[in-house]
Short mmCIF file of C-alpha atoms in Angstrom, two decimals:
data_model
loop_
_atom_site.label_atom_id
_atom_site.label_comp_id
_atom_site.label_asym_id
_atom_site.label_seq_id
_atom_site.Cartn_x
_atom_site.Cartn_y
_atom_site.Cartn_z
CA MET A 1 52.82 149.08 193.02
CA ASN A 2 54.93 152.16 193.71
CA ASP A 3 54.42 155.54 192.08
CA GLN A 4 58.03 155.69 190.86
CA LEU A 5 57.47 152.63 188.68
CA ARG A 6 54.10 153.83 187.41
CA ALA A 7 55.57 157.21 186.46
CA GLN A 8 57.74 155.48 183.88
CA PHE A 9 54.69 154.49 181.76
CA PRO A 10 53.00 157.45 180.07
CA VAL A 11 49.95 155.46 178.95
CA LEU A 12 48.89 155.09 182.60
CA ARG A 13 48.16 158.81 182.69
CA THR A 14 45.40 158.39 180.08
CA GLY A 15 43.11 156.08 182.05
CA VAL A 16 42.95 152.58 183.49
CA TYR A 17 45.11 150.49 181.18
CA LEU A 18 44.53 146.72 181.58
CA ASN A 19 45.51 145.61 178.10
CA SER A 20 49.05 144.25 178.48
CA ASN A 21 48.00 140.89 177.03
CA SER A 22 47.33 142.73 173.76
CA THR A 23 49.65 145.74 173.69
CA GLY A 24 51.84 146.33 176.71
CA ALA A 25 52.81 149.74 178.05
CA VAL A 26 56.20 151.07 176.90
CA PRO A 27 58.40 152.93 179.42
CA GLN A 28 59.36 156.58 179.00
CA GLY A 29 63.02 155.65 178.51
CA ALA A 30 62.17 154.44 175.02
CA GLN A 31 61.90 158.08 173.94
CA ASP A 32 65.65 158.54 174.38
CA VAL A 33 66.30 155.53 172.15
CA LEU A 34 64.00 156.91 169.47
CA THR A 35 65.69 160.30 169.64
CA ARG A 36 69.17 158.80 169.27
CA TYR A 37 68.00 156.66 166.37
CA TRP A 38 66.59 159.70 164.57
CA GLU A 39 69.80 161.64 165.15
CA THR A 40 71.72 158.75 163.61
CA LEU A 41 69.48 158.78 160.54
CA CYS A 42 70.09 162.50 160.17
CA THR A 43 73.87 161.95 160.04
CA TRP A 44 74.06 158.60 158.27
CA ARG A 45 77.31 156.64 158.46
CA ASP A 46 77.74 152.98 157.54
CA ASP A 47 79.78 152.29 160.64
CA VAL A 48 76.76 152.81 162.91
CA TRP A 49 75.72 149.29 161.97
CA MET A 50 78.34 147.80 164.27
CA GLY A 51 76.82 149.70 167.18
CA TRP A 52 73.37 148.54 166.15
CA HIS A 53 74.58 144.95 165.98
CA ASP A 54 76.01 145.35 169.47
CA GLY A 55 72.57 146.51 170.59
CA LEU A 56 70.90 143.53 168.94
CA ASP A 57 73.40 141.19 170.60
CA ARG A 58 72.75 142.76 174.00
CA TYR A 59 69.00 142.33 173.60
CA VAL A 60 69.41 138.67 172.64
CA ALA A 61 71.67 138.06 175.65
CA SER A 62 69.16 139.78 177.95
CA LEU A 63 66.33 137.67 176.57
CA ALA A 64 68.32 134.49 177.10
CA ALA A 65 69.01 135.39 180.72
CA PHE A 66 65.35 136.28 181.30
CA ILE A 67 64.08 132.86 180.13
CA GLY A 68 66.90 130.69 181.50
CA ALA A 69 68.39 129.95 178.09
CA PRO A 70 72.09 129.22 177.45
CA PRO A 71 74.08 131.80 175.46
CA GLY A 72 73.73 131.36 171.72
CA SER A 73 70.31 129.70 171.85
CA VAL A 74 68.12 132.77 171.15
CA VAL A 75 67.61 134.81 168.00
CA THR A 76 65.25 137.68 167.16
CA ASP A 77 63.29 138.77 164.12
CA ALA A 78 60.26 140.80 163.14
CA ASN A 79 57.46 138.53 164.32
CA LEU A 80 56.46 135.06 165.44
CA SER A 81 55.17 134.08 161.98
CA THR A 82 58.61 134.58 160.45
CA LEU A 83 60.37 132.53 163.10
CA LEU A 84 57.80 129.72 163.20
CA THR A 85 58.06 129.36 159.43
CA ARG A 86 61.83 128.97 159.77
CA ILE A 87 61.32 126.21 162.33
CA ALA A 88 58.81 124.49 160.07
CA SER A 89 61.17 124.66 157.10
CA CYS A 90 63.79 122.54 158.92
CA PHE A 91 61.82 119.31 158.77
CA ASP A 92 61.01 116.51 156.34
CA TYR A 93 57.30 115.71 156.35
CA ARG A 94 57.44 112.29 154.79
CA ALA A 95 55.23 109.59 156.34
CA PRO A 96 54.97 107.95 158.74
CA ARG A 97 56.29 110.68 161.12
CA ASN A 98 54.66 113.68 159.49
CA ARG A 99 51.99 114.83 161.93
CA VAL A 100 51.88 118.26 163.58
CA VAL A 101 49.62 118.31 166.63
CA THR A 102 48.24 121.67 167.72
CA THR A 103 45.15 123.02 169.44
CA HIS A 104 42.10 125.11 168.64
CA LEU A 105 43.24 127.69 171.22
CA GLU A 106 46.31 128.80 169.25
CA PHE A 107 46.56 132.25 167.70
CA PRO A 108 45.26 131.97 164.10
CA THR A 109 48.70 132.47 162.51
CA VAL A 110 49.92 129.13 163.89
CA PRO A 111 47.47 126.73 162.20
CA PHE A 112 47.62 128.91 159.09
CA ILE A 113 51.38 128.35 158.82
CA TRP A 114 51.17 124.62 159.52
CA ASN A 115 48.41 124.23 156.94
CA ALA A 116 50.71 125.84 154.36
CA PHE A 117 53.15 122.98 154.99
CA ARG A 118 50.57 120.41 153.95
CA ARG A 119 51.98 120.81 150.42
CA TYR A 120 55.21 119.25 151.72
CA GLY A 121 53.40 116.34 153.37
CA ALA A 122 52.57 117.70 156.83
CA ARG A 123 49.43 116.26 158.42
CA VAL A 124 47.95 118.86 160.74
CA ASP A 125 45.90 117.62 163.69
CA VAL A 126 44.02 120.38 165.53
CA VAL A 127 42.80 119.11 168.90
CA GLY A 128 39.66 120.61 170.43
CA ALA A 129 36.28 121.54 169.05
CA GLY A 130 35.58 124.75 170.93
CA GLY A 131 35.42 126.06 174.44
CA PRO A 132 37.80 128.25 176.38
CA ARG A 133 40.09 125.57 177.86
CA PHE A 134 42.54 122.97 176.60
CA ASP A 135 41.51 119.34 176.36
CA GLU A 136 44.81 118.06 177.73
CA ASP A 137 43.74 114.42 177.80
CA ALA A 138 42.83 114.55 174.11
CA LEU A 139 46.14 116.25 173.33
CA ALA A 140 48.08 113.52 175.10
CA GLU A 141 46.12 110.81 173.29
CA ARG A 142 46.78 112.31 169.85
CA ILE A 143 50.55 112.48 170.33
CA ASP A 144 52.03 109.19 169.14
CA GLU A 145 54.88 107.71 167.08
CA ARG A 146 53.51 109.41 163.94
CA THR A 147 53.90 112.85 165.55
CA LEU A 148 56.82 114.96 164.36
CA LEU A 149 56.02 118.22 166.16
CA VAL A 150 53.66 119.38 168.89
CA CYS A 151 52.92 123.12 168.66
CA VAL A 152 50.93 124.64 171.51
CA PRO A 153 50.51 127.95 173.33
CA HIS A 154 51.59 128.19 176.94
CA ALA A 155 48.54 130.41 177.48
CA SER A 156 45.61 130.93 175.13
CA PHE A 157 45.37 134.38 173.56
CA SER A 158 41.57 134.30 173.67
CA SER A 159 40.66 132.95 177.09
CA GLY A 160 43.90 133.07 179.08
CA ALA A 161 43.73 129.32 179.73
CA THR A 162 47.13 127.74 180.38
CA ILE A 163 48.49 124.33 179.48
CA ASP A 164 50.36 121.75 181.55
CA LEU A 165 53.69 121.99 179.73
CA PRO A 166 55.66 119.42 181.78
CA ARG A 167 53.04 116.77 181.09
CA LEU A 168 52.92 117.64 177.38
CA VAL A 169 56.70 117.76 176.94
CA LYS A 170 57.13 114.38 178.62
CA ARG A 171 54.47 112.78 176.44
CA ALA A 172 55.97 114.22 173.25
CA HIS A 173 59.54 113.26 174.12
CA ASP A 174 58.47 109.74 175.12
CA VAL A 175 57.32 109.11 171.53
CA GLY A 176 60.20 111.00 169.86
CA ALA A 177 58.32 114.20 168.98
CA LEU A 178 59.59 117.77 169.46
CA VAL A 179 57.67 120.56 171.19
CA VAL A 180 57.22 124.12 169.90
CA VAL A 181 55.77 126.47 172.54
CA ASP A 182 54.10 129.76 171.68
CA ALA A 183 54.78 131.71 174.89
CA TYR A 184 53.79 135.15 173.58
CA GLN A 185 51.00 135.31 176.17
CA SER A 186 53.07 134.31 179.17
CA ILE A 187 56.74 135.36 179.09
CA GLY A 188 57.06 138.62 180.97
CA VAL A 189 54.27 137.92 183.45
CA VAL A 190 54.67 134.19 184.27
CA PRO A 191 58.00 132.57 185.22
CA PHE A 192 59.31 130.59 182.26
CA ASP A 193 62.59 128.66 182.34
CA VAL A 194 63.26 126.96 179.01
CA THR A 195 65.99 124.73 180.45
CA ALA A 196 63.94 123.50 183.40
CA LEU A 197 60.95 122.81 181.15
CA ASP A 198 63.13 120.91 178.62
CA VAL A 199 61.21 122.43 175.72
CA ASP A 200 62.66 122.23 172.21
CA PHE A 201 61.56 125.55 170.74
CA VAL A 202 60.00 128.62 172.38
CA LEU A 203 58.57 131.62 170.58
CA GLY A 204 57.69 134.94 172.17
CA GLY A 205 57.74 138.65 171.58
CA ALA A 206 58.14 142.09 173.07
CA HIS A 207 54.96 144.04 172.53
CA LYS A 208 52.69 142.43 175.11
CA TRP A 209 53.94 141.55 178.61
CA MET A 210 57.56 142.51 177.89
CA CYS A 211 56.98 146.26 177.57
CA GLY A 212 58.57 146.56 174.12
CA ILE A 213 57.57 146.93 170.49
CA GLY A 214 57.54 144.98 167.24
CA THR A 215 60.13 142.26 167.74
CA ALA A 216 59.86 138.52 168.34
CA PHE A 217 62.32 135.88 169.51
CA LEU A 218 63.04 132.18 169.16
CA TYR A 219 64.77 129.84 171.59
CA ALA A 220 66.05 126.55 170.17
CA ARG A 221 67.41 123.75 172.34
CA PRO A 222 71.19 123.86 171.87
CA ASP A 223 71.74 120.15 171.22
CA LEU A 224 69.22 120.26 168.35
CA LEU A 225 70.86 123.16 166.56
CA PRO A 226 73.66 121.35 164.66
CA ARG A 227 71.12 119.32 162.69
CA LEU A 228 68.64 122.12 161.96
CA GLU A 229 68.92 123.77 158.54
CA PRO A 230 66.09 126.21 157.79
CA ALA A 231 65.02 126.38 154.16
CA ALA A 232 63.46 129.78 154.87
CA THR A 233 66.58 131.80 155.55
CA GLY A 234 68.66 134.89 154.84
CA TRP A 235 72.23 136.08 154.62
CA GLN A 236 72.58 136.78 158.35
CA ALA A 237 72.19 133.04 159.04
CA GLY A 238 75.53 132.29 157.36
CA ASP A 239 78.86 131.73 159.04
CA ARG A 240 80.55 134.71 157.31
CA ALA A 241 77.66 137.17 157.23
CA LEU A 242 79.39 140.20 158.69
CA THR A 243 82.49 139.73 156.54
CA PHE A 244 80.30 140.37 153.48
CA GLN A 245 81.83 137.31 151.85
CA PRO A 246 79.84 134.27 150.69
CA SER A 247 79.09 132.01 153.65
CA THR A 248 80.26 128.43 153.49
CA GLY A 249 77.94 127.10 156.19
CA TRP A 250 75.58 128.00 158.97
CA ALA A 251 76.24 130.48 161.76
CA ASP A 252 76.83 129.06 165.21
CA GLY A 253 73.91 128.56 167.55
CA ALA A 254 70.45 129.99 167.03
CA GLN A 255 71.85 132.63 164.68
CA ARG A 256 71.26 130.05 161.92
CA PHE A 257 67.58 131.02 162.28
CA ALA A 258 68.31 134.65 161.38
CA GLY A 259 67.03 136.17 158.15
CA GLY A 260 68.10 139.13 156.10
CA THR A 261 69.22 142.60 157.15
CA PRO A 262 67.77 143.23 160.63
CA PHE A 263 65.76 146.24 161.72
CA PRO A 264 67.51 147.26 164.94
CA LEU A 265 65.14 149.92 166.27
CA THR A 266 62.57 147.57 167.77
CA ALA A 267 65.17 145.63 169.76
CA LEU A 268 66.83 148.84 170.98
CA VAL A 269 63.48 150.18 172.19
CA SER A 270 62.44 146.84 173.67
CA GLN A 271 65.67 146.64 175.67
CA VAL A 272 64.37 149.44 177.91
CA GLY A 273 61.30 147.48 178.97
CA LEU A 274 63.22 144.23 179.34
CA ASP A 275 65.80 145.87 181.60
CA LEU A 276 63.00 147.26 183.74
CA LEU A 277 61.27 143.87 184.10
CA ALA A 278 64.54 142.07 184.81
CA GLY A 279 65.33 144.64 187.50
CA ILE A 280 61.99 144.03 189.21
CA GLY A 281 62.35 140.26 188.94
CA ILE A 282 59.88 137.73 187.59
CA SER A 283 58.96 136.45 191.07
CA THR A 284 57.81 139.93 192.12
CA ILE A 285 56.00 140.41 188.83
CA ARG A 286 54.21 137.07 189.19
CA ALA A 287 53.16 137.75 192.79
CA HIS A 288 51.67 141.11 191.82
CA SER A 289 49.95 139.60 188.77
CA LEU A 290 48.33 136.90 190.91
CA ALA A 291 47.11 139.54 193.36
CA CYS A 292 45.57 141.57 190.55
CA THR A 293 43.93 138.62 188.82
CA GLU A 294 42.65 137.34 192.18
CA ARG A 295 40.91 140.69 192.67
CA ILE A 296 39.31 140.39 189.22
CA LEU A 297 38.15 136.85 189.99
CA ALA A 298 36.66 137.90 193.33
CA ARG A 299 34.83 140.85 191.80
CA ALA A 300 33.55 138.73 188.89
CA ASP A 301 32.28 136.07 191.28
CA ALA A 302 30.50 138.64 193.41
CA ALA A 303 28.90 140.16 190.31
CA GLY A 304 27.86 136.82 188.80
CA ILE A 305 30.14 137.22 185.74
CA ARG A 306 31.31 133.93 184.23
CA VAL A 307 35.08 133.41 184.24
CA VAL A 308 36.47 131.32 181.38
CA SER A 309 40.14 131.36 182.45
CA GLN A 310 41.58 128.91 184.93
CA VAL A 311 41.37 130.19 188.47
CA GLU A 312 43.92 127.97 190.26
CA PRO A 313 46.97 130.14 191.05
CA GLU A 314 49.43 127.57 189.68
CA ARG A 315 47.54 127.40 186.38
CA ARG A 316 46.55 131.04 186.08
CA GLY A 317 48.18 133.13 183.39
CA GLY A 318 48.33 136.91 183.33
CA VAL A 319 44.94 137.54 181.75
CA VAL A 320 41.42 136.86 182.99
CA GLY A 321 38.83 136.05 180.34
CA LEU A 322 35.21 136.95 181.12
CA ASP A 323 32.15 135.80 179.22
CA VAL A 324 29.85 138.83 179.06
CA PRO A 325 26.89 139.57 176.77
CA ASP A 326 27.69 141.70 173.73
CA GLY A 327 31.31 141.70 174.86
CA GLU A 328 32.81 143.58 171.93
CA ALA A 329 30.38 146.47 172.37
CA VAL A 330 31.06 146.45 176.12
CA LYS A 331 34.77 146.71 175.40
CA ARG A 332 34.16 149.75 173.17
CA ARG A 333 31.98 151.46 175.78
CA LEU A 334 34.61 150.86 178.46
CA ALA A 335 37.25 152.35 176.16
CA ALA A 336 35.09 155.47 175.79
CA ARG A 337 35.39 155.76 179.58
CA ASN A 338 39.20 155.34 179.34
CA MET A 339 38.97 151.79 180.72
CA ILE A 340 41.12 149.79 178.34
CA CYS A 341 40.90 146.03 177.89
CA SER A 342 40.41 143.84 174.80
CA TRP A 343 37.95 141.36 173.31
CA ARG A 344 38.76 138.15 171.40
CA GLY A 345 35.58 136.16 171.80
CA TYR A 346 35.82 136.91 175.53
CA LEU A 347 36.49 140.13 177.41
CA ARG A 348 40.19 139.98 178.29
CA ILE A 349 41.58 141.88 181.28
CA GLY A 350 45.37 141.93 181.49
CA PRO A 351 46.87 143.78 184.49
CA HIS A 352 50.65 144.00 184.73
CA VAL A 353 53.24 144.97 187.31
CA TYR A 354 52.52 148.67 186.81
CA ASN A 355 48.81 148.38 187.65
CA THR A 356 47.18 148.74 191.07
CA LEU A 357 44.38 146.99 192.90
CA ASP A 358 42.52 150.31 193.04
CA GLU A 359 42.57 150.36 189.22
CA ILE A 360 41.13 146.84 189.18
CA ASP A 361 38.26 147.97 191.38
CA GLU A 362 37.67 151.08 189.28
CA PHE A 363 37.55 148.96 186.13
CA MET A 364 35.25 146.32 187.62
CA ASP A 365 32.91 149.05 188.90
CA ALA A 366 32.67 150.39 185.36
CA LEU A 367 32.15 146.91 183.91
CA GLU A 368 29.30 146.18 186.31
CA GLU A 369 27.65 149.48 185.38
CA GLU A 370 27.91 148.60 181.69
CA LEU A 371 26.34 145.19 182.32
CA GLN A 372 23.35 146.54 184.27
CA GLY A 373 21.39 147.09 181.07
CA PHE A 374 21.62 143.39 180.16
CA ARG A 375 20.17 142.36 183.51
CA GLY A 376 17.22 144.67 183.55
#
């Protein structure tokens, strides 16, 4: 990847940074946004809010274009938990269609939220009893006419395993269930077209592969929106919010999933990274990601390190999960050498478009040195 692109990411000057699946690098241009925001705070005027709302609207429109979503079908908020709870609050969990099917490879917030809705009648069915990969046959079998919602990650946060979304969406829709996809670990590094996939809800966020900070987003299928009324809500979801008069109904489109007064800074900062990624193009990003992860896989195979992620290019996400002894301690020792990755039960290596194959080799050299002690 070219030096001009790499120069835009200050964190790359500090070492080998392969941690975009956990906390992505933020481009230098974000500093200008932060400076302007601070200058605004120093000279406070109420009318700056209209400019901030324009910035929020631009970010939402850019997100929609990036994931192939129609205008008006995307909304942002602070985090995935907030937005998933709003989705959950739209539904009636009376039997017989009251089951929520999910998987053991979801990020812990997801089953935690669905378990909270047991008090309203939700029956939560977590498929899988361990292991780094999805049991897709078991998932398909558990989705039936009692299923209200299927909530799965596109890629596992722990192992990097991906799921066959077209198969899952077809199975769910065949029995009348809706699909909620947690794409936090894929959008920004893997092509993702919400319209082509025919998914019902998609959740993602800025601070991993999308080179932003602290903001999440929700896509909702446009034809579903008129009948969705979140019980967890806020004044910005109303049809007269910016008139400061009592709303008489819901805002148009996905804005009905908005909450209270927004915090604009995170979207303004995240716009910088999103513009950069959109300018490169997701096809170029994906090709470079596959080249980087292929190098990791080849080095791991040569070193006898067990790979827990899927290796097929069409099923490979952006992160490679490695099963190494005493992995958390290994991660810390690598960090002391300015080799940055993460550990969530497996060692996770997440190169992005700003990384190089030379960095992959440098990292894998260091990893092999750290593992020598375990092999005598």
